[in-house]
Short mmCIF file of C-alpha atoms in Angstrom, two decimals:
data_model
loop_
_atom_site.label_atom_id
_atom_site.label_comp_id
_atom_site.label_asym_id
_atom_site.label_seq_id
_atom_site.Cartn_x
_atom_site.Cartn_y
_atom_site.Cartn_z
CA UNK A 1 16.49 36.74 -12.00
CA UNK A 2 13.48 36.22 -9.57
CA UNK A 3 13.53 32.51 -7.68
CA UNK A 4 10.39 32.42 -6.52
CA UNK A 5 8.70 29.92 -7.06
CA UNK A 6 5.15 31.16 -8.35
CA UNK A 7 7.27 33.37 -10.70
CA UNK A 8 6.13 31.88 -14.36
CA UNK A 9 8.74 33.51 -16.06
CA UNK A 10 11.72 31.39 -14.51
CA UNK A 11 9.25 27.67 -13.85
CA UNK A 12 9.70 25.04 -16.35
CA UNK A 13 6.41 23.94 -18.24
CA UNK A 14 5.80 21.11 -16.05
CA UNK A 15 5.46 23.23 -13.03
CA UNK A 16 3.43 26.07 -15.01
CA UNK A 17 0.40 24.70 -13.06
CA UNK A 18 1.80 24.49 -10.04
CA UNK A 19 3.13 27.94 -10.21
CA UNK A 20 -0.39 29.22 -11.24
CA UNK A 21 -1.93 28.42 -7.89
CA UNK A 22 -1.03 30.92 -4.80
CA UNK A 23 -2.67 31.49 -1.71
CA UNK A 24 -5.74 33.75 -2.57
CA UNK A 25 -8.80 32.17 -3.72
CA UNK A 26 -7.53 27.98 -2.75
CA UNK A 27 -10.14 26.61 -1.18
CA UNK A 28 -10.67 22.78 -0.42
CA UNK A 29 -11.30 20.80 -3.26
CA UNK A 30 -11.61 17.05 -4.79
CA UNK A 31 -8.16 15.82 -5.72
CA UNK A 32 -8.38 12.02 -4.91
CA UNK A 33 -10.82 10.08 -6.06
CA UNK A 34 -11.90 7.03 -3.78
CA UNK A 35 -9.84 4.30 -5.36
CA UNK A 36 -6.86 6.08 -4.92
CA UNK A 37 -7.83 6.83 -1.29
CA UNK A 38 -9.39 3.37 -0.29
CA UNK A 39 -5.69 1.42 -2.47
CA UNK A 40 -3.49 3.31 -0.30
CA UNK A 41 -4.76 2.57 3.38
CA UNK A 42 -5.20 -0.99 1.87
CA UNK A 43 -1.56 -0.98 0.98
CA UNK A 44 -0.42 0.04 4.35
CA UNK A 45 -2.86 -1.94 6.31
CA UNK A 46 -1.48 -5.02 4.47
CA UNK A 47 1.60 -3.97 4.50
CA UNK A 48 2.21 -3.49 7.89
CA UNK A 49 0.17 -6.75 9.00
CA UNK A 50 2.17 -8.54 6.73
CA UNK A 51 5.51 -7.04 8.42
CA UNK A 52 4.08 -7.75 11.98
CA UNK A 53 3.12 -11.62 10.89
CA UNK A 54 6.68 -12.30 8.84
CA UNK A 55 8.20 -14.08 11.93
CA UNK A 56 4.93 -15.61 13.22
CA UNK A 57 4.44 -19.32 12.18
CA UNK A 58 1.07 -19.63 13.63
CA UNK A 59 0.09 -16.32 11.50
CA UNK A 60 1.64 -17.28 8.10
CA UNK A 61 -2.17 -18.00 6.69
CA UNK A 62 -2.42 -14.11 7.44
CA UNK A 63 1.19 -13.23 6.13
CA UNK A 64 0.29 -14.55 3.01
CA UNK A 65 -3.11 -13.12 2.75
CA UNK A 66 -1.97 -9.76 3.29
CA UNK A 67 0.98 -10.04 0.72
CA UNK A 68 -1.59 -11.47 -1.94
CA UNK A 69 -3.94 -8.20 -0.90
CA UNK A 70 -1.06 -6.24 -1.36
CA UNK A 71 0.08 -7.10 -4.53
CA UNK A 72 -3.28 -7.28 -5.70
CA UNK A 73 -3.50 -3.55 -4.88
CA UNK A 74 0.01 -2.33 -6.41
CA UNK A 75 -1.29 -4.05 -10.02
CA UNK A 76 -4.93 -1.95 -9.64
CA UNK A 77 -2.95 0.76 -8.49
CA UNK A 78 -1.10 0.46 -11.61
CA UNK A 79 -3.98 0.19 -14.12
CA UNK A 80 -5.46 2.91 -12.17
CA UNK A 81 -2.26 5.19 -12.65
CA UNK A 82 -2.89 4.97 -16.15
CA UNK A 83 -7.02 4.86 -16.60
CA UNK A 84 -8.16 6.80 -13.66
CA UNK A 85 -9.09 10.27 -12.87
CA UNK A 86 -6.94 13.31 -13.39
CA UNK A 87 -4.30 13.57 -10.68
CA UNK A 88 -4.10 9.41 -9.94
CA UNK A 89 -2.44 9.43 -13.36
CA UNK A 90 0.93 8.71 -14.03
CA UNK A 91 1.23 11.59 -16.08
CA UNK A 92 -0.11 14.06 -13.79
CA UNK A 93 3.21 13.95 -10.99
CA UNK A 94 6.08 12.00 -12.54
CA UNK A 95 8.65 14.75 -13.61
CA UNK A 96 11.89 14.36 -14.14
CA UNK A 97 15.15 15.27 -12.58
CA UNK A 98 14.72 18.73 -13.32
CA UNK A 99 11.31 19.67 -11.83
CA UNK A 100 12.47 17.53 -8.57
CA UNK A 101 15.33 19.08 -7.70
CA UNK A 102 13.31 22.29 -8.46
CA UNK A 103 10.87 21.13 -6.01
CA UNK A 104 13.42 20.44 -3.55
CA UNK A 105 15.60 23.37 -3.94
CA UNK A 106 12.37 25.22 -3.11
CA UNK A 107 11.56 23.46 -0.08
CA UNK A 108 15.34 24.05 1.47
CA UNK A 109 14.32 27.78 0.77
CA UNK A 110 11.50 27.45 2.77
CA UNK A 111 8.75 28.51 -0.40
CA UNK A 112 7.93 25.09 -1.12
CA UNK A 113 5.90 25.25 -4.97
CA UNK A 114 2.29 23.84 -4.29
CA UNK A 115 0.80 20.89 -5.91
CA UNK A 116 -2.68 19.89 -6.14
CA UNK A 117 -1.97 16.33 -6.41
CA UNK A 118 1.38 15.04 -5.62
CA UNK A 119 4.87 16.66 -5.21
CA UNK A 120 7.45 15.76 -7.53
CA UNK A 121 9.82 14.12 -3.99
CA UNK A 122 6.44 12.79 -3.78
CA UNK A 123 5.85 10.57 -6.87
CA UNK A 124 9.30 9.22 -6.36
CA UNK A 125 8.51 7.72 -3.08
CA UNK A 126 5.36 6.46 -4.79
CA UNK A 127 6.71 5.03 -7.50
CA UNK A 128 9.54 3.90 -5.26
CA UNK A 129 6.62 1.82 -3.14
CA UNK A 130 4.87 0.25 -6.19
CA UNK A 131 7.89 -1.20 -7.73
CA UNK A 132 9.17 -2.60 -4.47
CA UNK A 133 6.11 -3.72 -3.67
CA UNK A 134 5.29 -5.83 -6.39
CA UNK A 135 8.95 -7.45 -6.76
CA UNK A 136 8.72 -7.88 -2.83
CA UNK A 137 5.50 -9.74 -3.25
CA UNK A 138 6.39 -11.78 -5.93
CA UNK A 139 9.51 -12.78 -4.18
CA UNK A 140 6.95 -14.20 -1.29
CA UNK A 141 4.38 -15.64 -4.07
CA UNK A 142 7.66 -17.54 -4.99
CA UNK A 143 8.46 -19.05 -1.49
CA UNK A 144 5.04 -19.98 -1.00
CA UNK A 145 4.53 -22.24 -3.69
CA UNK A 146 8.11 -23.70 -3.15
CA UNK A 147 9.31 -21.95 -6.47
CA UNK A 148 12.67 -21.14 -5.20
CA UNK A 149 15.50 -21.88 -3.08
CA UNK A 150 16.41 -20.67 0.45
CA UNK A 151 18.57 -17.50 -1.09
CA UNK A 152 15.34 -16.12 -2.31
CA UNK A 153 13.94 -16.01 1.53
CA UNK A 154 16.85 -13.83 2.26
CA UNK A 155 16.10 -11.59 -0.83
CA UNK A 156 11.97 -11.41 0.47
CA UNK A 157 13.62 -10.22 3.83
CA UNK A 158 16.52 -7.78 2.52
CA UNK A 159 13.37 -6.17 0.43
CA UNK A 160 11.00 -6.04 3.34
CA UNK A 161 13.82 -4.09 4.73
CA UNK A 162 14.45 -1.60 1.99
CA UNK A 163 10.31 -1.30 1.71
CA UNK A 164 9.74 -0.02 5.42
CA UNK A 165 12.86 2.23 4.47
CA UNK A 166 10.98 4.16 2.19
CA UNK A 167 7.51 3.77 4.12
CA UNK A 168 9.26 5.71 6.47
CA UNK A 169 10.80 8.21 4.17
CA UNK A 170 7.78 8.51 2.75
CA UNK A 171 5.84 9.24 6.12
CA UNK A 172 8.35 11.90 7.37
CA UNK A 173 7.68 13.42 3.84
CA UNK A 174 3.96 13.73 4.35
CA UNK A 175 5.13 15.28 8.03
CA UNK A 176 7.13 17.83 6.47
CA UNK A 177 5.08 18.68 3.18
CA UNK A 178 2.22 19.20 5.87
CA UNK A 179 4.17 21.74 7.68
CA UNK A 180 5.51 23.56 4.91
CA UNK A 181 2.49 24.01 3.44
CA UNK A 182 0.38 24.39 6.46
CA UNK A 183 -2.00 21.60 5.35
CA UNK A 184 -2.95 18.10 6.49
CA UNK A 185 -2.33 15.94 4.05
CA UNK A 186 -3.41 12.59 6.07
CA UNK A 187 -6.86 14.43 6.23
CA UNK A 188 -6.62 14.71 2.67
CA UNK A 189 -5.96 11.25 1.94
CA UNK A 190 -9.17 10.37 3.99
CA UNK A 191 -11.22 13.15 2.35
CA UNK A 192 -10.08 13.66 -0.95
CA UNK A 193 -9.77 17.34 -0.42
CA UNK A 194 -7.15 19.59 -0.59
CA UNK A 195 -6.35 23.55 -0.72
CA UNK A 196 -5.81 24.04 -4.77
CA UNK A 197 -7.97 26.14 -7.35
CA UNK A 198 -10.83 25.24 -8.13
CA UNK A 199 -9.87 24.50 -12.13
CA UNK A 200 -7.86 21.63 -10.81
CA UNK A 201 -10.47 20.14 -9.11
CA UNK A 202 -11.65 16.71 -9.96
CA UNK A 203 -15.64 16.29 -10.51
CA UNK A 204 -16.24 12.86 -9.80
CA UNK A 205 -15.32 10.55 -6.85
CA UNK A 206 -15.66 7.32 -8.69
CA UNK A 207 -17.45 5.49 -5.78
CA UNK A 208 -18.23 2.24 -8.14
CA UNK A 209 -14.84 1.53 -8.63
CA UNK A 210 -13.74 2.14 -5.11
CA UNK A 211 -16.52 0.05 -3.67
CA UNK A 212 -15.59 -2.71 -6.89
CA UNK A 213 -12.34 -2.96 -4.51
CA UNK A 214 -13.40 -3.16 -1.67
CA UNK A 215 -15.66 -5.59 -2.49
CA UNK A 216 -13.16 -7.98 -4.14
CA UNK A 217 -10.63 -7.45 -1.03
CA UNK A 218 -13.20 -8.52 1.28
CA UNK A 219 -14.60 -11.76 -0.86
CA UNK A 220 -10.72 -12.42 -0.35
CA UNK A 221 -10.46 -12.31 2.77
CA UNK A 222 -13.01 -14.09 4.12
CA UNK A 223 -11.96 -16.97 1.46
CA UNK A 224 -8.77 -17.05 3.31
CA UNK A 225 -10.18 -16.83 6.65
CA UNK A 226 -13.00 -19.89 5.60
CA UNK A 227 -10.28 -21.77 4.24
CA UNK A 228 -7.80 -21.33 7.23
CA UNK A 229 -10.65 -21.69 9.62
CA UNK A 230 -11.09 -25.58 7.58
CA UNK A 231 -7.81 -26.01 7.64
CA UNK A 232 -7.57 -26.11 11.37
CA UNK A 233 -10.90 -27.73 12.10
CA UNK A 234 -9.29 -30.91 9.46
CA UNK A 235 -5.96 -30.63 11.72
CA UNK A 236 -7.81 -30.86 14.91
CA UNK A 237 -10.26 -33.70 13.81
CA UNK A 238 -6.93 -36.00 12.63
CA UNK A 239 -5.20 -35.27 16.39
CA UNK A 240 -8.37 -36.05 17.87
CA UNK A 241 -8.08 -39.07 15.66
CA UNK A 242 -4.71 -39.96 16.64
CA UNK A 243 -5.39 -39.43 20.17
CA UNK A 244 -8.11 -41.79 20.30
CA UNK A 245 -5.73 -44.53 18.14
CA UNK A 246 -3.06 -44.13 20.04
CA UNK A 247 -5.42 -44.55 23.22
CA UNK A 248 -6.75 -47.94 22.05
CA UNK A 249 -3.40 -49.00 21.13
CA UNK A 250 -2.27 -48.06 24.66
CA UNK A 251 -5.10 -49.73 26.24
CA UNK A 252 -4.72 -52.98 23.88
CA UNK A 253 -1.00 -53.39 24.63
CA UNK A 254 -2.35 -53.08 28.84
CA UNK A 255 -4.62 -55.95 28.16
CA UNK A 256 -1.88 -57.88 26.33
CA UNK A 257 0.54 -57.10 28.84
CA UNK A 258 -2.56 -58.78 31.67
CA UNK A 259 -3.31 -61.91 29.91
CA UNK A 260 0.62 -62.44 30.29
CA UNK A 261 0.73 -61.68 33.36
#
């Protein structure tokens, strides 16, 4: 029986598409729309501010921001997977066991099957990040508004932990999918294009909902920032305050200490 992978006659169904696609006639095309592109450097940027700030008292306005952003995101990104164009869907690169270890049988053979959108090892880490994500945000919605005991901070950390374990899993993936298949796929997740046929192509980039986002993010952020910003003018008006009482009361109990004298 013939093993490779662009053979039809030995893929399962779900690959069939997959399969379909070989090297003549791929060109660059539109596989993700803006949303999809514009959630996931969201996700990281927040995700790795939020990371960088966990230890930081003086940052923990920002900490917070970013894990609000972040979980914000996962539950758009969610919707999205469900409602949005052709290969942000769910449906499009969830398989199951089968078609991953499929996938990853081919890449140990060195003829890695192509995917327009993404590989099966792919969605795993994907889904992987959205599930983590949100528990590991609620877990930190929890702390903030004092919802939960100290063994829940140690449960927000151990998760933070096991989240940049996949971030990085998921980044050496990326690495080696883009060398196997002799394709950038950062680029692609900043133009929305990739080598696939044509027929797989999606036709719109859904700007409106991607600028809808970014839009919302930002009126977010600069609440945050306002409200910090208050928050530290109030604290420096009441220290200026006690300063100056203290002061009098200093230079009272002087004037006390004179008239005994």
């Amino acid at each position: 029986m013939n093993e490779t992978p662009f053979n039809p006659n030995v893929e399962s169904p779900a690959t069939q598409e997959a399969s379909k696609q070989t090297s003549q006639g791929m060109r660059p095309v539109l596989i993700w729309d803006v949303p999809v592109r514009l959630v996931h450097w969201l996700m990281a940027l927040s995700f790795t501010g939020a990371y960088l700030t966990s230890e930081a008292d003086d940052w923990r306005w920002l900490h917070v921001s970013l894990g609000y952003t972040m979980m914000g995101l996962i539950v758009f990104r969610a919707l999205w997977g469900f409602i949005g164009s052709r290969h942000a869907r769910f449906t499009s690169f969830i398989k199951g066991p089968t078609e991953v270890f499929a996938y990853l049988k081919s890449l140990v053979s060195g003829r890695a099957q192509h995917y327009a959108g993404h590989n099966p090892a792919g969605a795993i880490a994907i889904l992987a990040l959205l599930i983590l994500g949100f528990i590991q945000t609620s877990t930190g919605h929890l702390l903030y508004q004092d919802l939960a005991g100290e063994w829940m901070e140690e449960v927000h950390e151990a998760l933070a932990a096991v989240l940049l374990g996949v971030v990085l899993v998921h980044i050496a993936g990326v690495f080696i999918s883009s060398h196997l298949h002799r394709e950038n796929l950062i680029k692609a997740m900043f133009t929305g294009r990739k080598r696939a046929d044509q027929k797989v192509a999606i036709h719109s980039h859904w700007r409106s909902i991607g600028l809808l986002v970014l839009l919302m993010v930002s009126a977010f952020w600069t609440y945050q920032l306002q409200d910090q910003l208050q928050h530290q003018s109030k604290n420096t008006a009441n220290d200026g305050k006690t300063a100056t009482t203290e002061s009098h009361a200093t230079t009272k109990q002087g004037k006390h200490e004179d008239d005994d004298d």
